[in-house]
Short mmCIF file of C-alpha atoms in Angstrom, two decimals:
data_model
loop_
_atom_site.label_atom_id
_atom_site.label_comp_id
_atom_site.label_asym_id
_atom_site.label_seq_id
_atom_site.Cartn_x
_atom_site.Cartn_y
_atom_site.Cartn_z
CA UNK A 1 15.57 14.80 -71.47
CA UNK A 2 16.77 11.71 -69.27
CA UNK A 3 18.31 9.13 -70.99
CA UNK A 4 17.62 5.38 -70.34
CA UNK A 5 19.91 5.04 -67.52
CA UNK A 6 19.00 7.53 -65.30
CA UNK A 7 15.10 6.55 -65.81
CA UNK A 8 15.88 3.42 -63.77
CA UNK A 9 17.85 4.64 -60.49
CA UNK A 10 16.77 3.40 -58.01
CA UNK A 11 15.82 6.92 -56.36
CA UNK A 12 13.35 7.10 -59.27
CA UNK A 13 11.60 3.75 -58.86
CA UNK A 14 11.59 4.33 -55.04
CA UNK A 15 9.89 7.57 -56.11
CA UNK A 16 7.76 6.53 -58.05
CA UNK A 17 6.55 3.71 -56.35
CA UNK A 18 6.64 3.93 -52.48
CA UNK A 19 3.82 4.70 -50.67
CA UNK A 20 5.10 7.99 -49.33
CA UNK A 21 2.87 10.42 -49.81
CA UNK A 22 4.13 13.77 -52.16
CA UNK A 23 7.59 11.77 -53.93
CA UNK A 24 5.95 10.63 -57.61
CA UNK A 25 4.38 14.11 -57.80
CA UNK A 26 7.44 15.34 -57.28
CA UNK A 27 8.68 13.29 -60.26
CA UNK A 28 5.76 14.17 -62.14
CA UNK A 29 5.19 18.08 -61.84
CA UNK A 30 4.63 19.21 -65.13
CA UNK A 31 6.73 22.23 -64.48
CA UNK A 32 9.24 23.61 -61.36
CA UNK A 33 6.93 25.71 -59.80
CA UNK A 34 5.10 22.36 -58.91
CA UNK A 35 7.41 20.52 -58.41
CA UNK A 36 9.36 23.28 -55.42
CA UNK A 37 5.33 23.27 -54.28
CA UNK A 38 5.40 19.26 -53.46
CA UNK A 39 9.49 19.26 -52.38
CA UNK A 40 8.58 21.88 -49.59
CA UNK A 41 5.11 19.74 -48.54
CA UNK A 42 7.19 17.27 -47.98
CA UNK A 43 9.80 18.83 -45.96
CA UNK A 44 7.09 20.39 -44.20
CA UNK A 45 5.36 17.35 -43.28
CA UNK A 46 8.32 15.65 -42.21
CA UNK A 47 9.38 18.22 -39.94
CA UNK A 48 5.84 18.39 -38.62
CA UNK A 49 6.50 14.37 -37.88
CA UNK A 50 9.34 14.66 -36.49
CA UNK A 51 8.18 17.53 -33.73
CA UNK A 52 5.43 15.32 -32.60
CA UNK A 53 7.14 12.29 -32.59
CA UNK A 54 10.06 14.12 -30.52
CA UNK A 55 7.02 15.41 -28.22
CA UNK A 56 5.33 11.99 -27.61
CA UNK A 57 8.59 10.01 -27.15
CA UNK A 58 9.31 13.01 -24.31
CA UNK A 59 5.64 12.45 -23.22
CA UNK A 60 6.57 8.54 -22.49
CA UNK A 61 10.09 9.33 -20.68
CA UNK A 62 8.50 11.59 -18.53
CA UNK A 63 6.81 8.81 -17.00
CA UNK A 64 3.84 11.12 -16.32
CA UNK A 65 0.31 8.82 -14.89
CA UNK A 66 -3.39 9.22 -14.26
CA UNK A 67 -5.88 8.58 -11.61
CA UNK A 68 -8.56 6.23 -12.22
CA UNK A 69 -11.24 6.23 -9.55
CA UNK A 70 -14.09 3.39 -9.80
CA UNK A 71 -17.06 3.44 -7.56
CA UNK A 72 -18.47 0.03 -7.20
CA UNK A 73 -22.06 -1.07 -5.94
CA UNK A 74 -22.26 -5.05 -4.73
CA UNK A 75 -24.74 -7.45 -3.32
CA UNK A 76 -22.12 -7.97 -0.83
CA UNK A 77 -18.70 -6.47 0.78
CA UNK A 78 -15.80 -8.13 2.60
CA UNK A 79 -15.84 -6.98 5.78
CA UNK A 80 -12.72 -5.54 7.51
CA UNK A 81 -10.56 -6.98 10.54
CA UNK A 82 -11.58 -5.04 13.58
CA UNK A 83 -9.09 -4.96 16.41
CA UNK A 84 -10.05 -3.89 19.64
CA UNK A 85 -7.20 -3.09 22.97
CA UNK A 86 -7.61 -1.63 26.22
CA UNK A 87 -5.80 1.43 27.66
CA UNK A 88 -4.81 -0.94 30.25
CA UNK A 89 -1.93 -3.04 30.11
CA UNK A 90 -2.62 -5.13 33.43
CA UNK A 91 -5.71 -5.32 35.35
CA UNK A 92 -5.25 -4.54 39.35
CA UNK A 93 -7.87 -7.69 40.29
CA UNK A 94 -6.13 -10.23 38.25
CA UNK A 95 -2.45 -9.98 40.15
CA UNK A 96 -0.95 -10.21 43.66
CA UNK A 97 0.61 -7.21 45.06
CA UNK A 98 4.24 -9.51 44.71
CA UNK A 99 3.26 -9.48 40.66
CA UNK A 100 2.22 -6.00 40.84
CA UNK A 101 5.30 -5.00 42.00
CA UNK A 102 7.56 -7.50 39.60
CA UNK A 103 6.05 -5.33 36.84
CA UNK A 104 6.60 -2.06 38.22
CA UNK A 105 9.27 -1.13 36.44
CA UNK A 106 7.28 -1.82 33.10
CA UNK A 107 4.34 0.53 34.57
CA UNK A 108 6.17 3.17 36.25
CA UNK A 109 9.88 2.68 35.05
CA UNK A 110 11.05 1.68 38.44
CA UNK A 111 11.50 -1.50 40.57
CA UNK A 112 8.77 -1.18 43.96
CA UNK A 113 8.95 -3.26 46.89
CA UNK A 114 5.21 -4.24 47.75
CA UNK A 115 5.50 -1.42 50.97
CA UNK A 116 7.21 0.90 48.60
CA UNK A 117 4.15 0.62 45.70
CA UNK A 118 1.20 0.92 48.40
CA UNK A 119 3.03 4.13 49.64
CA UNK A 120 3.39 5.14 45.70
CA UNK A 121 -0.52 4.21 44.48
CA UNK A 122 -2.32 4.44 48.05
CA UNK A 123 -3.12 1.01 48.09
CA UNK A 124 -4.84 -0.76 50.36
CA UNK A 125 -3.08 -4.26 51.94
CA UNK A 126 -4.22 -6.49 49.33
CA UNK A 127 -5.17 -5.22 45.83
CA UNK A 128 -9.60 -5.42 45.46
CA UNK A 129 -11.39 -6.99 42.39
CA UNK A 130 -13.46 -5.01 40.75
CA UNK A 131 -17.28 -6.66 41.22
CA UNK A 132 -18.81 -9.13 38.71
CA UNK A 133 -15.10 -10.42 37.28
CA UNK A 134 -13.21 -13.51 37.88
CA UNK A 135 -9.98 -13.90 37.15
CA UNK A 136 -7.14 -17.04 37.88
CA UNK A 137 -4.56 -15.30 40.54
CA UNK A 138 -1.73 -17.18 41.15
CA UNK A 139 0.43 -16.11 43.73
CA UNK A 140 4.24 -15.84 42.47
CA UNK A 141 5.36 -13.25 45.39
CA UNK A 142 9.33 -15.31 44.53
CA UNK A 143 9.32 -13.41 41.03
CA UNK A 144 11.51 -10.57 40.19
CA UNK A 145 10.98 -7.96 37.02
CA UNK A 146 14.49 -9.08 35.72
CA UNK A 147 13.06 -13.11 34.70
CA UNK A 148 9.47 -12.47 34.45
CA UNK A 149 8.21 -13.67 30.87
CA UNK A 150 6.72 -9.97 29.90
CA UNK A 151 4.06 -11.79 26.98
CA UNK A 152 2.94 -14.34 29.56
CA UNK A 153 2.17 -11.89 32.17
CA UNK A 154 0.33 -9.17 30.22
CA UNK A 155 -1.37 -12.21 28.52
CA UNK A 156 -2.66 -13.64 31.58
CA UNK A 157 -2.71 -10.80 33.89
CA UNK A 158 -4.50 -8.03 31.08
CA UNK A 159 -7.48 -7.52 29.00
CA UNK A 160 -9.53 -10.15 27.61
CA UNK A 161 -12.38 -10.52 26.04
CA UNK A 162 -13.99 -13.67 27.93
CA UNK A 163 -17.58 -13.83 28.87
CA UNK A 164 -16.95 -12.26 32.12
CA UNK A 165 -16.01 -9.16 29.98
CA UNK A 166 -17.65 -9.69 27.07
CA UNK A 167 -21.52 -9.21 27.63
CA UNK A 168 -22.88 -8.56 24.03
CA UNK A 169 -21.34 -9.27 20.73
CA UNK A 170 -22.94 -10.09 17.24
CA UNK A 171 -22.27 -10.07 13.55
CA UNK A 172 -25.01 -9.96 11.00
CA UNK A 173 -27.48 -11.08 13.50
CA UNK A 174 -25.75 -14.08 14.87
CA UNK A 175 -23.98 -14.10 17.99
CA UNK A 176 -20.04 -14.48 19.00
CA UNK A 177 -18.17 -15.27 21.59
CA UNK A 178 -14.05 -14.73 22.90
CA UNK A 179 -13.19 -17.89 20.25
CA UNK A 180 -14.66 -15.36 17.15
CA UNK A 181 -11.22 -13.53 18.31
CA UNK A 182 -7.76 -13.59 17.37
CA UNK A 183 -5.45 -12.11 19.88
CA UNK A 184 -2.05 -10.24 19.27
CA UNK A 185 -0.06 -8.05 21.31
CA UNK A 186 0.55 -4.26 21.04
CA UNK A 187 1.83 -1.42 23.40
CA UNK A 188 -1.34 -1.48 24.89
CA UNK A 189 -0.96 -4.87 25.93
CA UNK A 190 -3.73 -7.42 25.02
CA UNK A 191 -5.37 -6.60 21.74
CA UNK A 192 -8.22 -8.94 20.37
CA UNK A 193 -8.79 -8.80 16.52
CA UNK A 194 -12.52 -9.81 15.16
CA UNK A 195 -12.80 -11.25 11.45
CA UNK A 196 -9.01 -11.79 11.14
CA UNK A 197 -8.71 -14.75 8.64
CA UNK A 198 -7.91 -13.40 5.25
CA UNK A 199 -8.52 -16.50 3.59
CA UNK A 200 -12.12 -16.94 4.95
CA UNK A 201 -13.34 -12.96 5.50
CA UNK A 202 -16.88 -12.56 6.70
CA UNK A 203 -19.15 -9.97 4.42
CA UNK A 204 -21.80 -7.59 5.10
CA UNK A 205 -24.81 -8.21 2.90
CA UNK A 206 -27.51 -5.52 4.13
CA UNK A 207 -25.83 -1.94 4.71
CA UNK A 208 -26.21 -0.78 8.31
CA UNK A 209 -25.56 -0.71 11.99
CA UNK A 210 -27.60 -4.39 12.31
CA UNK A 211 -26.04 -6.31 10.29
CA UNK A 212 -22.14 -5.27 10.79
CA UNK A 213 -20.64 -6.05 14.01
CA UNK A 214 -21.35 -5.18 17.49
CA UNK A 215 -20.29 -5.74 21.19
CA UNK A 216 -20.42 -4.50 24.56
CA UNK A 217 -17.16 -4.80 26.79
CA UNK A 218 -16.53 -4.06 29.97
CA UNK A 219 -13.31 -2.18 30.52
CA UNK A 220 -12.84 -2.26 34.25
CA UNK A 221 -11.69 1.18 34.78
CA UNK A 222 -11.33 0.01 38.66
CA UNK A 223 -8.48 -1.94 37.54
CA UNK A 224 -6.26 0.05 35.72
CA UNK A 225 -2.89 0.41 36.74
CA UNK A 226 -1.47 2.89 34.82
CA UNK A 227 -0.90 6.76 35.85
CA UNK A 228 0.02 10.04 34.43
CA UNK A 229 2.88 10.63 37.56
CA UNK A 230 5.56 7.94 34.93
CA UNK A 231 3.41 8.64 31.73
CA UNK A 232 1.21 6.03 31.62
CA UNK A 233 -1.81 6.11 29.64
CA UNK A 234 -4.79 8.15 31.46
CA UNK A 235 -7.55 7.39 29.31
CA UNK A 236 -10.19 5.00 29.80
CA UNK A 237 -12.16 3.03 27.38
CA UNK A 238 -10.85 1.19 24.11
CA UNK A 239 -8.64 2.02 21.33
CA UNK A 240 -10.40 0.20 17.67
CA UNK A 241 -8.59 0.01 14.64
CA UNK A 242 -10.23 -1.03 11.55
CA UNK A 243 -8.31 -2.49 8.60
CA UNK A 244 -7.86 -5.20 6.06
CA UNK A 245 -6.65 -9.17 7.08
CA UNK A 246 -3.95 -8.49 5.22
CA UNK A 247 -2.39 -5.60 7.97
CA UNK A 248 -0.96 -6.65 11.46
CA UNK A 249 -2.82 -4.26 13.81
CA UNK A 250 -0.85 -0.91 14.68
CA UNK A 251 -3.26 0.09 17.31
CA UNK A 252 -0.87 2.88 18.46
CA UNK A 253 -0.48 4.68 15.34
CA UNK A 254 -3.81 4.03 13.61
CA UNK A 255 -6.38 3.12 15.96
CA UNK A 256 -9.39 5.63 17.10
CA UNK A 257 -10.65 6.31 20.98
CA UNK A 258 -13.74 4.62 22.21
CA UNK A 259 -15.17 5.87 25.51
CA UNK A 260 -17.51 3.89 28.46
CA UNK A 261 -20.86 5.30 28.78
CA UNK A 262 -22.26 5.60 25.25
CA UNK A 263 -22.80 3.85 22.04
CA UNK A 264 -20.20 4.96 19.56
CA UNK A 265 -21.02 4.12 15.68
CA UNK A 266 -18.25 3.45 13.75
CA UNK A 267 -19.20 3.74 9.58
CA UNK A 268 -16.84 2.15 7.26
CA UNK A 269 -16.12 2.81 3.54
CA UNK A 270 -13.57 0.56 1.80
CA UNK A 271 -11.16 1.70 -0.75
CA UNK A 272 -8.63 -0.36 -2.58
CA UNK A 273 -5.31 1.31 -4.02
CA UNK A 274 -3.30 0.33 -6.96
CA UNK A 275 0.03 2.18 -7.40
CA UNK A 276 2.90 1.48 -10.16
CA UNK A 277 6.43 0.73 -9.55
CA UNK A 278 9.21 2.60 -10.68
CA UNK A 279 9.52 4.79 -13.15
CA UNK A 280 5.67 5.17 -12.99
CA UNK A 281 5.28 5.10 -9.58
CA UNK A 282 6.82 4.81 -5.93
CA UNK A 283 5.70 1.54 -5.09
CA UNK A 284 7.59 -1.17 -3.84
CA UNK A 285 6.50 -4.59 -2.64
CA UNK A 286 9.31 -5.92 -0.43
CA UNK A 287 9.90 -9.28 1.16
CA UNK A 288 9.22 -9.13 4.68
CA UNK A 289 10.82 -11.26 7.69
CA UNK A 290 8.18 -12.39 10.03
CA UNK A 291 5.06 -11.59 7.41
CA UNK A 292 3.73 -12.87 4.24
CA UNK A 293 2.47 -10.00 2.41
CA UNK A 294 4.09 -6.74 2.63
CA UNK A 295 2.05 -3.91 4.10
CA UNK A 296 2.83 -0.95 5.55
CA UNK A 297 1.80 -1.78 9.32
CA UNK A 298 4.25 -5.14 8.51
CA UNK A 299 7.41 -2.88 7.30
CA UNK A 300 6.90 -0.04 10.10
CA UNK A 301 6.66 -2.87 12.89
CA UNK A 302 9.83 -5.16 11.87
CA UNK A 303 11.98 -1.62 11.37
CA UNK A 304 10.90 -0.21 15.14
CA UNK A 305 11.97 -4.16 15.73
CA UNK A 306 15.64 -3.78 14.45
CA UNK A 307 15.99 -0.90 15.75
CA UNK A 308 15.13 -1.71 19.57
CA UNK A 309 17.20 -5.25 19.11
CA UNK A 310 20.45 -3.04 17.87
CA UNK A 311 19.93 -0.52 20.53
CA UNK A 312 18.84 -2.39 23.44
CA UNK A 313 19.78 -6.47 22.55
CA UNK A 314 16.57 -7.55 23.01
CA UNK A 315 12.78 -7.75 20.97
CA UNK A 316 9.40 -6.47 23.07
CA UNK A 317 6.64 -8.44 23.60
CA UNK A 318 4.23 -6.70 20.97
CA UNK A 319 7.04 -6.86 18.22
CA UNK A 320 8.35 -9.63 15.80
CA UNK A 321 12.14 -11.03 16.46
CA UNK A 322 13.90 -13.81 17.88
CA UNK A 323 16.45 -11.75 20.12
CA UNK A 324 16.26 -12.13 23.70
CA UNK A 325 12.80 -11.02 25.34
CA UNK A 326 13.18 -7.60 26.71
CA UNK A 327 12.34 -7.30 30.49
CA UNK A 328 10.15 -4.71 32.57
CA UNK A 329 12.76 -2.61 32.96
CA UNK A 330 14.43 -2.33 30.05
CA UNK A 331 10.68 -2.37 28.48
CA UNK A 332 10.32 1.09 30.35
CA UNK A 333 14.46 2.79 30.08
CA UNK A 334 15.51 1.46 26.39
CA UNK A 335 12.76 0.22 24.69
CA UNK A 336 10.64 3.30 24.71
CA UNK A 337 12.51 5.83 24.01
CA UNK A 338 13.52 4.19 21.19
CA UNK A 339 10.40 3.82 19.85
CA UNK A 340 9.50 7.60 20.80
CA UNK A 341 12.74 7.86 18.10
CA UNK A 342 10.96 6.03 15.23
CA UNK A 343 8.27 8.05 15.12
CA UNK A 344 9.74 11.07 15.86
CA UNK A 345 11.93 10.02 12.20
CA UNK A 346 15.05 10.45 14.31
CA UNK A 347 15.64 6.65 13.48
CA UNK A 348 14.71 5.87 10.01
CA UNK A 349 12.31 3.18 8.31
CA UNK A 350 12.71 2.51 4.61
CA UNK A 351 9.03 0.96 4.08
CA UNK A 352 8.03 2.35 0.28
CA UNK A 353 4.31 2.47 -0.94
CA UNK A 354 2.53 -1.35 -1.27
CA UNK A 355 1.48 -1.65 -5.04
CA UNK A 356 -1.75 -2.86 -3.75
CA UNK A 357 -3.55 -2.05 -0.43
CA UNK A 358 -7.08 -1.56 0.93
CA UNK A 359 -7.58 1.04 3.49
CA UNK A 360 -10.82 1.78 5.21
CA UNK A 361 -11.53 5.21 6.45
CA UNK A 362 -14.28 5.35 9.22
CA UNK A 363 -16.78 7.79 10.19
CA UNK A 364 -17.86 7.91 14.20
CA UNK A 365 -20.94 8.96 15.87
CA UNK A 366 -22.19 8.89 18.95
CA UNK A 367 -25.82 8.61 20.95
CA UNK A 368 -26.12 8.42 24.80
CA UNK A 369 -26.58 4.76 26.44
CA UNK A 370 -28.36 3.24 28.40
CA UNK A 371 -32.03 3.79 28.16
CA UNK A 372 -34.15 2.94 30.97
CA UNK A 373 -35.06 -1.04 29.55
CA UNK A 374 -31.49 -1.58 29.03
CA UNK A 375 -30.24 -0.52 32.35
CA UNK A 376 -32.87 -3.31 33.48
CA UNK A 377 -31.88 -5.34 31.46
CA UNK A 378 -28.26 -5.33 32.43
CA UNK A 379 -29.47 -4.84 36.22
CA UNK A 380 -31.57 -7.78 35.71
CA UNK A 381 -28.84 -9.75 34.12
CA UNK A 382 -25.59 -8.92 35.24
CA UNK A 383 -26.32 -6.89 38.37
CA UNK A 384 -24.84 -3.67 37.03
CA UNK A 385 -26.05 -0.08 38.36
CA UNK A 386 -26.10 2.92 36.41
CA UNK A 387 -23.23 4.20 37.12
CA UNK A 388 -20.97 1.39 36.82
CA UNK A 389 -22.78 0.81 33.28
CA UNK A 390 -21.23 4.60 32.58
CA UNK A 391 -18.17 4.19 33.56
CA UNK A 392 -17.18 0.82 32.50
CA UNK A 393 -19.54 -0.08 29.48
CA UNK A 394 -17.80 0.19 26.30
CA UNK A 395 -20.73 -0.35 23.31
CA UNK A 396 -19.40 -0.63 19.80
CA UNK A 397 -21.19 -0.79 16.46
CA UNK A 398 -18.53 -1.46 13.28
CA UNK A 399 -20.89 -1.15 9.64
CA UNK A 400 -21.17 -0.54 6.08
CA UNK A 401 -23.49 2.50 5.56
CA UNK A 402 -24.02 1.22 2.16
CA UNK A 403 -22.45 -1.89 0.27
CA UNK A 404 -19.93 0.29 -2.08
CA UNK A 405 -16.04 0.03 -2.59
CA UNK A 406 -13.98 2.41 -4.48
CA UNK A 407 -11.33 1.67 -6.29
CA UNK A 408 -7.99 4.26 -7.28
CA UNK A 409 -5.58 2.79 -9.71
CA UNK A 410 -2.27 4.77 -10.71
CA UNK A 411 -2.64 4.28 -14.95
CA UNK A 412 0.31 5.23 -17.05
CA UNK A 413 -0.32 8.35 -19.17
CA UNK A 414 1.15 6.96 -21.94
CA UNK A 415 2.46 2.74 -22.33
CA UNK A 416 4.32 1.63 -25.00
CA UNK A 417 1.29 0.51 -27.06
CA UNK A 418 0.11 3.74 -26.76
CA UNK A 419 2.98 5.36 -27.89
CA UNK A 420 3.23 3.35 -30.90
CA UNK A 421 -0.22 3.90 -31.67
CA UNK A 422 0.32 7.75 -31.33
CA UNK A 423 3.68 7.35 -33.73
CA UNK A 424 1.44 5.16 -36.64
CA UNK A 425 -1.18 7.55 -35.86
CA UNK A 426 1.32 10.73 -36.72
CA UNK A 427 3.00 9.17 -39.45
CA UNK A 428 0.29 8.56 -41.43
CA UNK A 429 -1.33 11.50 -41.04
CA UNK A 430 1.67 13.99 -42.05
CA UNK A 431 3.72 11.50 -44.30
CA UNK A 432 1.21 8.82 -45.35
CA UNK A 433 3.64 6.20 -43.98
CA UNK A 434 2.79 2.89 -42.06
CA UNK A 435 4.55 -0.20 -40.77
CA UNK A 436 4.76 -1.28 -44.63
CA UNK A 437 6.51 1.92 -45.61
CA UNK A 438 9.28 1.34 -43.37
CA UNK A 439 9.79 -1.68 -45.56
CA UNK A 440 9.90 -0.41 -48.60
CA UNK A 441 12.25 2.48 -47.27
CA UNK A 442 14.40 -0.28 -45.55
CA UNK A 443 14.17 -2.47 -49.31
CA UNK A 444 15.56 0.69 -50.99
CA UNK A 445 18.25 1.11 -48.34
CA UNK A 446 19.12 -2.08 -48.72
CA UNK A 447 19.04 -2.15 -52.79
CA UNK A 448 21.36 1.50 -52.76
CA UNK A 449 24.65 -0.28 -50.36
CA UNK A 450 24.23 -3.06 -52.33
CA UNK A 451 24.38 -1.46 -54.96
CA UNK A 452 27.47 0.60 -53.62
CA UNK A 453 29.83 -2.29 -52.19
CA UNK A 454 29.18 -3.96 -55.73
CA UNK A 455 30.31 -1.16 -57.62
CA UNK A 456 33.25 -0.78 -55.11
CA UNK A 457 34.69 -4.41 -55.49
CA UNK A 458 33.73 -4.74 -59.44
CA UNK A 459 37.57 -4.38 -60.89
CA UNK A 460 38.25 -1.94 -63.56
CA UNK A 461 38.18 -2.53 -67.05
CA UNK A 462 40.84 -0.64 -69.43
CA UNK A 463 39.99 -0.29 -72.76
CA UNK A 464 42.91 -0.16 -75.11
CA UNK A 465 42.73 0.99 -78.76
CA UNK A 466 44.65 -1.67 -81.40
CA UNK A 467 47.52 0.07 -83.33
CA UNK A 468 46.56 0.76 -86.77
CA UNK A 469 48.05 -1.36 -89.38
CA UNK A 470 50.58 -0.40 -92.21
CA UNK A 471 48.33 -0.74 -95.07
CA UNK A 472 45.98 1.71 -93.06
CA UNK A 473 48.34 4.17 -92.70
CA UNK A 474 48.78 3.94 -96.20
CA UNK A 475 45.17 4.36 -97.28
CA UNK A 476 45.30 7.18 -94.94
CA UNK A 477 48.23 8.71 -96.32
CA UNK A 478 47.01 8.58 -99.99
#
């Protein structure tokens, strides 16, 4: 039987009260069998507790995630930047045969004298237009490859997209023209980007090959001036990259072949990426020098820049920096091989996943062109024969097949609210407990080392017996 003192411990009024499932039974069992029956539930439970809320807490430390894929149907889409170059860095009609040979060395790695590059190409006395162009030549027979200002002559004397050039283009059924155009430089030389302002995008709102973006360009293969003898590009026709406002173009890495002589259909389907950064994820959004936003194309393009300035002292044309313009020739003995470095990942680049980005993958097609009305037409128009139409007529149609976007996000498998959900969701179910609980166990904690200390400093009391008197010892004695 428990005495009066023991009936109000403070393990018994925890027990008896605290909303922990099992304890007052245990207090309560009628006999031992019982109450061994409810002691072991308990133990049981708890350990059952503790495994899962060991295996969850493991769960969220392994950082483990999810892929969430949303397809998306709108009235309309933001249409991508389209950026079109030539596989012709200077155009034969446009320079003198002085010019030509200044930038000799950046075409076949090698200074000519004008008799020594007529010998080399088979050219005739003076370099021939090709028909229906014009073009500004200026004769500058005093310059030399070592001062000539590479971006002013590929500008001027390659690719463009003016209306000599550019016989068709339209967007959504309206027409545009050369100022519709935002032009950049690449390996390639001249590149001309359509729908490049991210803060105004156009957008496609009827799916198809109408309404998206279209143009007919006239490459000029009679001009090219590159050759296979000093590996120089021997394609003809255009290289098209799609991709978001966002990017700088990377023609040479990510761009797709057009050829003259047919219409090529290029179907677009946008998809927009969300990654997590570390632990989560791999994703990294760095600050970039000479962009905004940090994308990929940005990263690769400043780190093929620092490399080329450290190992040749000066920046190309078609990359960002402020070192001293590189020249024809070192364009051609330095600067390429170099870059052949980079992507062969002998030279590193440390450019990590974007968080965000939106990519669009294309699908291309082709059908033969002309017909008979449009070779007329352009006959009619432009004077253009058959054959020329073949081998110069670039025709390019850029579309939404259908107005849909996906979109992949990187979700953690487990956050922190999920986690404690899980835990509340545990301890109840195996111990009854909730957020309450922990406050009464934390009250009785707190009640039993208060309780200790005070006993601890409480000084001790001696209690001392009087003497017995005389007279009682003689009352005892008698």
């Amino acid at each position: 039987m428990l005495n009066e003192d023991e009936k109000e411990t403070p393990e018994r009024e925890f027990a008896e009260n605290t909303s922990l499932h099992g304890f007052n039974k245990v207090l309560i069992s009628p006999n031992r069998g019982l109450r061994t029956m409810w002691i072991l539930a308990i133990l049981g439970s708890s350990a059952g507790f503790l495994y899962m809320a060991t295996t969850m807490v493991q769960t969220y430390f392994s950082y483990d995630t999810i892929c969430d894929v949303k397809l998306s149907f709108e009235d309309k889409i933001t249409f991508p930047a389209v950026t079109i170059c030539n596989y012709n860095r200077i155009d034969s009609h446009k320079v003198t045969l002085e010019e030509w040979s200044a930038l000799s060395p950046l075409l076949y790695g090698t200074y000519m004298d004008s008799p020594t590059l007529q010998a080399f190409l088979g050219l005739p006395d003076t370099p021939t237009a090709a028909p229906n162009t014009t073009a500004n030549v200026t004769a500058t027979s005093s310059a030399s490859s070592a001062t000539l200002d590479m971006a002013d002559a590929i500008l001027t004397k390659g690719f463009d997209v003016s209306p000599a050039r550019l016989y068709v283009c339209h967007f959504g059924g309206d027409a545009c023209t050369q100022v519709n155009f935002t032009h950049s430089f690449s390996e390639y030389g001249n590149c001309f980007t359509f729908n490049a302002d991210a803060a105004g995008p156009l957008s496609q709102t009827i799916p198809g090959s109408a309404s998206g973006f279209q143009v007919a360009i006239n490459v000029v293969a009679d001009s090219y001036t590159e050759t296979i003898v000093t590996g120089g590009q021997t394609e003809v026709g255009l290289k098209v990259q799609v991709h978001d406002q966002s990017e700088p173009p990377m023609v040479t890495t990510c761009g797709i072949s057009i050829a003259p002589g047919m219409h090529s259909f290029v179907s677009v389907k946008r998809t927009e990426y969300l990654s997590h950064e570390p632990p989560w994820g791999e994703c990294r959004d760095l600050q970039l020098e000479y962009y905004s936003t940090y994308t990929l194309p940005g990263c690769s393009m400043e780190c093929r820049s620092r490399h080329v300035q450290e190992r040749c002292g000066c920046t190309p044309y078609f990359l960002p920096g402020t070192a001293t313009p590189c020249d024809a020739s070192t364009l051609f003995t330095c600067v390429s091989p170099v870059l052949r470095q980079v992507s062969e990942g002998v030279l590193p680049c440390d450019c990590p996943l974007p968080c965000s980005m939106t990519k669009y993958s294309t699908s291309l097609s082709f059908s033969a062109w002309p017909n008979q009305f449009t070779r007329d037409f352009y006959s009619t128009r432009f004077g253009l024969g058959t054959e020329y139409l073949r081998e110069n007529l670039v025709v390019l149609s850029v579309y939404y097949e259908d107005l849909s976007s996906m979109k992949i996000s990187q979700l953690k498998a487990m956050d922190a609210g999920q986690l404690a959900s899980n835990m509340g969701g545990m301890m109840g179910l195996f111990i009854g407990a909730s957020l309450l609980t922990l406050l009464e166990v934390s009250e009785y904690l707190g009640l039993r080392f208060a309780g200790f200390f005070s006993r601890k400093q409480r000084p001790l009391t001696v209690h001392v017996n009087p003497a017995p008197s005389l007279e009682t010892t003689k009352k005892d004695s008698n």
